[in-house]
Amino acid sequence: MSYGSTLRPRLRSRKRRPSAELDGNCSCFVFNVTFDRLENGKAKHYKPREPLRAPPHPFTSSTVVVFFAADRSDVCRKRREDMGDLAESADRKQQGALDAREFDRQFEEIVKELTEPDLNHPEIGDAIRRLREVLEYNAPGGKRNRGLSVIASFRELSRPQTPDAESVQRALVVGWCIELLQAFFLVADDIMDASVTRRGQPCWYKRGGVGLDAINDSFLLEAMIYRLLKRYCRAQPCSLNLIELFLETSYQTELGQALDLMTAQPDRIDLTRFTEERYKAIVKYKTAFYSFYLPVAAAMYLAGIDGEEQHSNAKAILLEMGEFFQIQDDFLDCFGDPAVTGKIGTDIEDNKCSWLVVETLRRASPEQRRVLEESYGRHDSESVSRVKSLYSELGMPVLFGELEERSFQRLRGLIERHANTLPHAVFLSFAHKIYKRNK
């Protein structure tokens, strides 16, 4: 029984993985699906008739069984492959939702483990209560992309095996180690940039009674990373690799922050330092290593993949992805909606070497450059407005849209070339998460 080339399946909810061959003549896929049938160029809702024979599977009355004749034609084989891809996609989405819920639950356990044993300690009890407050305010509340990418990548790298519960928990904890590293960087970065809001709430140092004590709080966040790695990974073969990975990534990110601060000195505005080369260096070290390479590299070590060539290939893809991500961030700082992004952009006021100003300097006329030099890095609203108007005048939103499309296609090409011994899904999931993002 076949449903012809004019039918387009719409997957609603997957009930079961594609079954094995029923016999030598047909293959069965079990989905909860409906179809659009094309009639006179228009789609009409259509539900297939009951199958001619029932497969050896229990299924509900809402399940539709689709049979494909097992001939050797390319069309039939391609159709089976497409339906299999739909099933895998639905499976990943469902598993991702389950992992996200478990990830959030794991944070509650982590806070308890890190604080409860010493809450009533006669000497450090007060400091531990402060630590708990620091953790609960600064670690959650973000998009969690970095942390969730560890468990998602770990599952892909473990296929076809299914990781056991202990391995899954370890991956979730390592994911939270990356979120703690992110929190450590953000708490310190907000102080250095004099930021006002973060993730839709006041920056930690802006909270009453915190102030510059937040510097020490950021150190506490970093220290928790290594307490967790010791607790959950000490007996694992990957333990040393993970510790070295986090230490090296911290060093690289701090170098990137140093480049950023040196280039964007608020009391010394010099646009000649805003070159494409400097911008790429800042992005690579400040953002790409910890936001993109770190989660996948950690998952690779957890899965027992420690080959130098494999990590080098992954790095080539992920650092490129990190640059694209930062360009998006720079664009959203100026043109994003603070209600969506959760923060008020201050790159113009802070004299930041952003993608927007680098591209503007490349395209500006002498008069436009004069306006930029007179206005960039100033905190008054008129100067900020002049810079934003200049960005719009030079077509930065259109340029960004074109770059986004090119970058996405380039990333797909890099994945094809470099991920020859690694699952493409690891990298494609990252690419799809950031493509067309608005926060």
Coordinates of C-alpha atoms in Angstrom, one line a residue:
M1 CA 0.0 0.0 0.0
S2 CA 1.5 3.3 -1.0
Y3 CA 0.3 6.9 -0.7
G4 CA 1.8 8.4 -3.8
S5 CA 4.0 11.4 -4.4
T6 CA 1.2 14.0 -3.9
L7 CA 1.0 13.4 -0.1
R8 CA 3.0 15.5 2.3
P9 CA 3.3 14.0 5.9
R10 CA 3.0 16.3 8.9
L11 CA 4.5 14.7 12.0
R12 CA 2.4 15.4 15.0
S13 CA 3.8 13.3 17.8
R14 CA 6.0 10.3 17.5
K15 CA 4.7 7.2 19.3
R16 CA 7.5 4.6 18.5
R17 CA 10.8 4.3 16.7
P18 CA 10.7 2.9 13.1
S19 CA 10.1 -0.8 13.4
A20 CA 12.3 -3.5 11.9
E21 CA 11.3 -5.3 8.6
L22 CA 8.0 -7.0 9.0
D23 CA 8.9 -9.5 6.3
G24 CA 10.7 -9.4 3.0
N25 CA 8.1 -7.3 1.2
C26 CA 7.4 -4.2 3.3
S27 CA 8.7 -2.0 6.1
C28 CA 6.6 -0.3 8.7
F29 CA 6.9 3.1 10.3
V30 CA 4.6 3.9 13.2
F31 CA 3.7 7.6 13.6
N32 CA 0.8 9.8 14.7
V33 CA 0.6 11.7 11.4
T34 CA -1.8 13.4 9.1
F35 CA -1.4 14.3 5.5
D36 CA -2.0 17.1 3.1
R37 CA -3.2 15.9 -0.3
L38 CA -2.5 18.2 -3.2
E39 CA -5.6 18.7 -5.4
N40 CA -5.5 21.4 -8.1
G41 CA -2.4 22.9 -6.5
K42 CA -4.2 23.2 -3.0
A43 CA -3.5 21.2 0.1
K44 CA -6.5 19.3 1.6
H45 CA -6.4 17.6 5.0
Y46 CA -6.4 13.8 4.5
K47 CA -6.1 10.9 6.9
P48 CA -5.1 7.6 5.3
R49 CA -7.4 4.6 5.4
E50 CA -6.8 1.8 7.9
P51 CA -3.8 -0.4 6.9
L52 CA -4.5 -3.6 5.0
R53 CA -2.6 -5.6 7.6
A54 CA -1.7 -4.8 11.2
P55 CA 1.9 -4.8 12.3
P56 CA 3.0 -6.8 15.4
H57 CA 3.0 -3.7 17.6
P58 CA 0.5 -2.5 20.2
F59 CA -0.7 1.0 19.3
T60 CA -3.5 3.4 20.1
S61 CA -6.4 4.3 18.0
S62 CA -4.8 7.6 17.1
T63 CA -1.8 5.8 15.6
V64 CA -1.5 5.8 11.8
V65 CA 0.6 3.0 10.3
V66 CA 2.4 3.8 7.0
F67 CA 3.5 1.0 4.8
F68 CA 6.1 1.3 2.1
A69 CA 6.6 -1.4 -0.5
A70 CA 10.1 -2.8 -0.1
D71 CA 11.1 -2.6 -3.7
R72 CA 14.5 -1.4 -4.6
S73 CA 13.5 1.9 -6.2
D74 CA 15.3 5.0 -5.2
V75 CA 12.0 6.8 -4.6
C76 CA 10.8 4.2 -2.1
R77 CA 14.1 4.0 -0.3
K78 CA 14.3 7.8 -0.1
R79 CA 10.8 7.9 1.4
R80 CA 11.8 5.4 4.1
E81 CA 14.9 7.5 4.8
D82 CA 12.9 10.7 5.1
M83 CA 10.4 9.2 7.5
G84 CA 13.3 7.8 9.5
D85 CA 14.8 11.3 9.7
L86 CA 11.5 12.7 10.9
A87 CA 11.4 10.1 13.6
E88 CA 14.9 10.8 14.7
S89 CA 14.2 14.6 14.8
A90 CA 11.1 14.1 16.9
D91 CA 13.1 11.7 19.1
R92 CA 15.8 14.3 19.7
K93 CA 13.3 17.0 20.4
Q94 CA 11.4 14.9 23.0
Q95 CA 14.7 13.8 24.6
G96 CA 15.9 17.4 24.7
A97 CA 12.7 18.5 26.6
L98 CA 13.2 15.7 29.1
D99 CA 16.9 16.6 29.5
A100 CA 16.0 20.3 30.1
R101 CA 13.7 19.4 32.9
E102 CA 16.2 17.1 34.4
F103 CA 18.9 19.7 34.0
D104 CA 16.9 22.2 36.0
R105 CA 16.2 19.6 38.7
Q106 CA 19.9 18.8 38.9
F107 CA 20.7 22.4 39.8
E108 CA 18.6 22.2 42.9
E109 CA 20.6 19.1 43.9
I110 CA 23.9 20.8 43.1
V111 CA 23.0 23.8 45.4
K112 CA 22.2 21.4 48.2
E113 CA 25.4 19.4 47.8
L114 CA 27.5 22.6 47.7
T115 CA 25.9 24.3 50.7
E116 CA 23.8 22.2 53.0
P117 CA 26.7 20.3 54.8
D118 CA 28.2 23.5 56.0
L119 CA 25.2 25.8 56.5
N120 CA 25.4 25.5 60.3
H121 CA 29.2 25.4 60.5
P122 CA 30.2 27.7 63.4
E123 CA 33.0 29.4 61.4
I124 CA 31.9 29.5 57.8
G125 CA 28.1 29.2 58.0
D126 CA 27.5 32.8 57.1
A127 CA 29.8 32.6 54.1
I128 CA 28.0 29.4 52.9
R129 CA 24.6 31.1 53.1
R130 CA 26.1 33.9 51.0
L131 CA 27.3 31.3 48.5
R132 CA 23.9 29.8 48.3
E133 CA 22.4 33.2 47.5
V134 CA 25.1 33.9 44.9
L135 CA 24.4 30.5 43.2
E136 CA 20.7 30.9 43.1
Y137 CA 20.8 34.5 41.8
N138 CA 23.5 34.1 39.1
A139 CA 23.6 30.6 37.8
P140 CA 20.0 30.0 36.5
G141 CA 17.9 32.3 34.5
G142 CA 19.8 32.2 31.2
K143 CA 19.1 30.3 28.0
R144 CA 21.2 27.4 29.3
N145 CA 22.4 26.6 25.8
R146 CA 26.0 25.9 26.9
G147 CA 25.0 23.5 29.7
L148 CA 22.3 21.7 27.8
S149 CA 24.7 21.3 24.9
V150 CA 26.8 19.0 27.0
I151 CA 24.1 16.4 27.6
A152 CA 22.8 16.7 24.0
S153 CA 26.2 16.3 22.5
F154 CA 27.0 13.4 24.9
R155 CA 24.0 11.5 23.8
E156 CA 24.9 12.0 20.1
L157 CA 28.5 10.9 20.7
S158 CA 27.3 7.8 22.7
R159 CA 25.1 6.5 19.9
P160 CA 24.1 3.7 19.2
Q161 CA 24.5 2.9 22.9
T162 CA 22.1 4.5 25.4
P163 CA 24.0 6.1 28.3
D164 CA 23.3 4.8 31.8
A165 CA 21.8 7.0 34.5
E166 CA 25.1 7.7 36.2
S167 CA 26.7 8.8 32.9
V168 CA 23.7 11.1 32.2
Q169 CA 23.9 12.7 35.6
R170 CA 27.6 13.3 35.2
A171 CA 27.0 15.0 31.9
L172 CA 24.3 17.2 33.5
V173 CA 26.7 18.2 36.3
V174 CA 29.5 19.1 33.8
G175 CA 26.9 21.1 31.9
W176 CA 26.2 23.1 35.1
C177 CA 30.0 23.5 35.5
I178 CA 29.9 25.4 32.3
E179 CA 26.9 27.5 33.4
L180 CA 28.8 28.3 36.6
L181 CA 31.8 29.4 34.5
Q182 CA 29.5 31.6 32.5
A183 CA 28.0 33.1 35.7
F184 CA 31.6 33.7 37.0
F185 CA 32.4 35.6 33.8
L186 CA 29.2 37.6 33.7
V187 CA 29.3 38.8 37.3
A188 CA 32.8 40.1 36.8
D189 CA 32.1 41.4 33.3
D190 CA 29.1 43.4 34.5
I191 CA 31.2 45.2 37.1
M192 CA 33.9 46.0 34.5
D193 CA 31.3 47.3 32.0
A194 CA 29.2 49.1 34.6
S195 CA 26.2 47.2 33.2
V196 CA 22.7 47.7 34.7
T197 CA 20.7 44.6 34.0
R198 CA 21.4 40.9 33.3
R199 CA 18.9 38.3 32.3
G200 CA 16.0 40.7 33.0
Q201 CA 17.0 41.6 36.5
P202 CA 19.5 43.9 38.1
C203 CA 23.2 42.9 37.8
W204 CA 24.4 41.1 40.9
Y205 CA 26.7 44.0 41.9
K206 CA 23.8 46.4 41.6
R207 CA 21.8 44.5 44.3
G208 CA 21.6 46.3 47.7
G209 CA 24.4 45.4 50.0
V210 CA 26.5 43.7 47.3
G211 CA 28.5 46.3 45.4
L212 CA 32.1 45.4 44.8
D213 CA 31.8 42.4 47.1
A214 CA 30.6 40.8 43.9
I215 CA 34.2 40.4 42.8
N216 CA 34.7 37.8 45.5
D217 CA 31.4 36.3 44.7
S218 CA 32.6 35.6 41.2
F219 CA 35.6 33.8 42.6
L220 CA 33.2 31.6 44.6
L221 CA 31.3 30.7 41.5
E222 CA 34.5 29.6 39.8
A223 CA 35.6 27.5 42.8
M224 CA 32.4 25.5 42.7
I225 CA 33.3 24.2 39.2
Y226 CA 36.2 22.3 40.5
R227 CA 34.4 21.0 43.6
L228 CA 31.8 19.5 41.3
L229 CA 34.4 18.0 38.9
K230 CA 36.1 16.4 41.9
R231 CA 32.9 15.0 43.3
Y232 CA 31.5 13.6 40.1
C233 CA 34.4 12.9 37.8
R234 CA 37.4 12.1 40.0
A235 CA 37.2 8.4 39.4
Q236 CA 36.7 8.7 35.6
P237 CA 39.4 8.3 32.9
C238 CA 38.4 11.8 31.6
S239 CA 39.0 13.6 34.9
L240 CA 42.3 15.2 34.2
N241 CA 41.2 16.1 30.6
L242 CA 38.2 17.9 32.0
I243 CA 40.1 19.8 34.6
E244 CA 42.7 20.9 32.1
L245 CA 39.9 21.8 29.6
F246 CA 38.2 24.1 32.1
L247 CA 41.5 25.7 33.2
E248 CA 42.6 26.3 29.7
T249 CA 39.3 27.7 28.6
S250 CA 39.2 30.1 31.6
Y251 CA 42.7 31.3 30.6
Q252 CA 41.7 31.8 27.0
T253 CA 38.5 33.7 28.0
E254 CA 40.4 35.9 30.3
L255 CA 42.9 36.7 27.6
G256 CA 40.0 37.7 25.4
Q257 CA 38.6 39.9 28.1
A258 CA 42.0 41.6 28.5
L259 CA 42.0 42.3 24.7
D260 CA 38.5 43.7 25.0
L261 CA 39.3 46.0 27.9
M262 CA 42.6 47.2 26.3
T263 CA 40.8 48.0 23.0
A264 CA 37.8 49.7 24.6
Q265 CA 39.3 52.0 27.2
P266 CA 36.6 54.4 28.2
D267 CA 39.0 57.3 28.8
R268 CA 40.9 56.8 25.6
I269 CA 38.6 56.5 22.6
D270 CA 40.7 55.6 19.5
L271 CA 38.8 54.1 16.7
T272 CA 41.9 53.2 14.8
R273 CA 42.3 50.2 17.1
F274 CA 38.9 48.8 15.9
T275 CA 40.3 46.6 13.2
E276 CA 38.8 43.4 11.8
E277 CA 41.9 41.4 13.1
R278 CA 41.5 42.7 16.6
Y279 CA 37.8 42.1 16.6
K280 CA 38.2 38.4 15.5
A281 CA 40.9 37.9 18.2
I282 CA 38.6 39.2 20.9
V283 CA 35.7 37.1 19.7
K284 CA 37.7 33.9 19.4
Y285 CA 39.2 34.1 22.9
K286 CA 36.5 35.9 24.9
T287 CA 33.5 34.0 23.5
A288 CA 34.1 31.2 21.1
F289 CA 36.2 28.9 23.2
Y290 CA 34.0 28.8 26.3
S291 CA 30.6 29.1 24.6
F292 CA 31.1 26.7 21.7
Y293 CA 34.2 24.5 21.9
L294 CA 34.0 23.9 25.7
P295 CA 30.6 22.2 25.8
V296 CA 31.3 19.8 22.9
A297 CA 34.9 19.1 24.0
A298 CA 33.6 18.2 27.5
A299 CA 31.0 15.9 26.0
M300 CA 33.7 14.3 23.8
Y301 CA 35.9 13.6 26.8
L302 CA 32.9 12.2 28.8
A303 CA 32.2 9.9 25.8
G304 CA 35.8 8.7 25.8
I305 CA 36.8 10.7 22.7
D306 CA 40.2 12.2 23.3
G307 CA 41.9 12.0 20.0
E308 CA 43.8 15.2 19.0
E309 CA 42.6 15.2 15.4
Q310 CA 39.0 14.8 16.4
H311 CA 39.2 17.7 18.9
S312 CA 41.0 19.8 16.3
N313 CA 38.3 19.2 13.8
A314 CA 35.6 20.0 16.3
K315 CA 37.4 23.2 17.3
A316 CA 37.6 24.4 13.6
I317 CA 33.8 24.2 13.3
L318 CA 32.9 25.5 16.7
L319 CA 35.3 28.6 16.8
E320 CA 33.8 29.7 13.5
M321 CA 30.3 29.2 15.0
G322 CA 31.4 31.3 18.0
E323 CA 32.4 34.2 15.8
F324 CA 29.0 34.2 14.1
F325 CA 27.3 34.1 17.5
Q326 CA 29.2 37.1 18.7
I327 CA 28.3 39.1 15.6
Q328 CA 24.7 38.3 16.4
D329 CA 25.2 39.5 20.0
D330 CA 26.7 42.7 18.8
F331 CA 23.8 43.3 16.4
L332 CA 21.2 42.5 19.1
D333 CA 23.0 44.9 21.6
C334 CA 22.0 47.8 19.3
F335 CA 18.9 46.5 17.4
G336 CA 17.5 43.9 19.8
D337 CA 14.5 44.4 22.0
P338 CA 15.6 44.6 25.7
A339 CA 12.3 43.0 26.7
V340 CA 13.4 39.9 24.7
T341 CA 17.2 40.0 25.2
G342 CA 16.9 40.6 28.9
K343 CA 19.5 43.4 28.9
I344 CA 20.0 47.0 27.8
G345 CA 22.7 47.2 25.2
T346 CA 25.6 49.5 26.1
D347 CA 28.3 48.7 23.5
I348 CA 28.1 52.2 22.0
E349 CA 28.4 54.0 25.4
D350 CA 31.1 51.5 26.5
N351 CA 33.3 52.1 23.5
K352 CA 33.2 48.4 22.5
C353 CA 35.0 47.0 19.5
S354 CA 31.8 45.5 18.1
W355 CA 31.0 44.1 14.6
L356 CA 28.8 47.1 13.9
V357 CA 31.4 49.7 14.5
V358 CA 34.1 47.8 12.7
E359 CA 31.9 47.5 9.6
T360 CA 30.8 51.1 9.9
L361 CA 34.4 52.2 9.9
R362 CA 35.0 50.2 6.7
R363 CA 32.1 51.8 4.9
A364 CA 31.8 55.3 6.3
S365 CA 32.5 58.4 4.3
P366 CA 34.8 61.0 5.8
E367 CA 31.8 63.0 7.1
Q368 CA 30.2 59.8 8.6
R369 CA 33.5 58.9 10.2
R370 CA 33.7 62.3 11.8
V371 CA 30.2 61.8 13.3
L372 CA 31.2 58.4 14.6
E373 CA 34.4 59.8 16.2
E374 CA 32.5 62.6 17.8
S375 CA 29.8 60.3 19.2
Y376 CA 31.1 56.9 19.9
G377 CA 32.0 56.0 23.5
R378 CA 29.8 58.9 24.8
H379 CA 27.1 58.2 27.4
D380 CA 24.6 61.0 26.5
S381 CA 21.5 59.8 24.7
E382 CA 22.1 62.2 21.7
S383 CA 25.5 60.7 20.9
V384 CA 24.1 57.2 21.2
S385 CA 21.2 58.1 18.9
R386 CA 23.6 59.6 16.3
V387 CA 25.6 56.4 16.2
K388 CA 22.5 54.2 15.8
S389 CA 21.2 56.5 13.0
L390 CA 24.5 56.1 11.3
Y391 CA 24.3 52.3 11.5
S392 CA 20.8 52.4 10.0
E393 CA 22.0 54.9 7.3
L394 CA 24.7 52.5 6.2
G395 CA 22.3 49.6 6.0
M396 CA 23.7 47.5 8.9
P397 CA 20.5 45.6 9.5
V398 CA 20.4 44.5 5.8
L399 CA 24.1 43.7 5.9
F400 CA 23.7 41.6 9.0
G401 CA 20.8 39.6 7.5
E402 CA 22.9 38.8 4.4
L403 CA 25.9 37.8 6.6
E404 CA 23.7 35.6 8.7
E405 CA 22.6 33.6 5.7
R406 CA 26.1 33.3 4.3
S407 CA 27.5 32.3 7.7
F408 CA 24.9 29.6 8.2
Q409 CA 25.7 28.1 4.8
R410 CA 29.4 28.3 5.5
L411 CA 28.9 26.5 8.8
R412 CA 27.1 23.7 7.0
G413 CA 30.1 23.4 4.7
L414 CA 32.5 23.2 7.6
I415 CA 30.5 20.5 9.2
E416 CA 30.6 18.4 6.0
R417 CA 34.4 18.8 5.7
H418 CA 35.5 18.5 9.3
A419 CA 33.0 16.3 11.1
N420 CA 33.8 13.2 9.1
T421 CA 34.4 11.0 12.2
L422 CA 31.9 12.8 14.5
P423 CA 28.1 12.9 14.3
H424 CA 26.9 15.9 12.3
A425 CA 24.0 16.3 14.6
V426 CA 26.3 17.5 17.4
F427 CA 27.2 20.6 15.3
L428 CA 23.9 21.1 13.5
S429 CA 22.0 21.4 16.7
F430 CA 24.3 24.3 17.7
A431 CA 23.9 25.9 14.3
H432 CA 20.1 25.7 14.4
K433 CA 19.9 27.1 17.9
I434 CA 21.7 30.3 17.0
Y435 CA 20.4 30.8 13.5
K436 CA 17.9 33.7 13.4
R437 CA 17.9 34.0 17.2
N438 CA 16.5 37.2 18.8
K439 CA 18.1 37.0 22.2

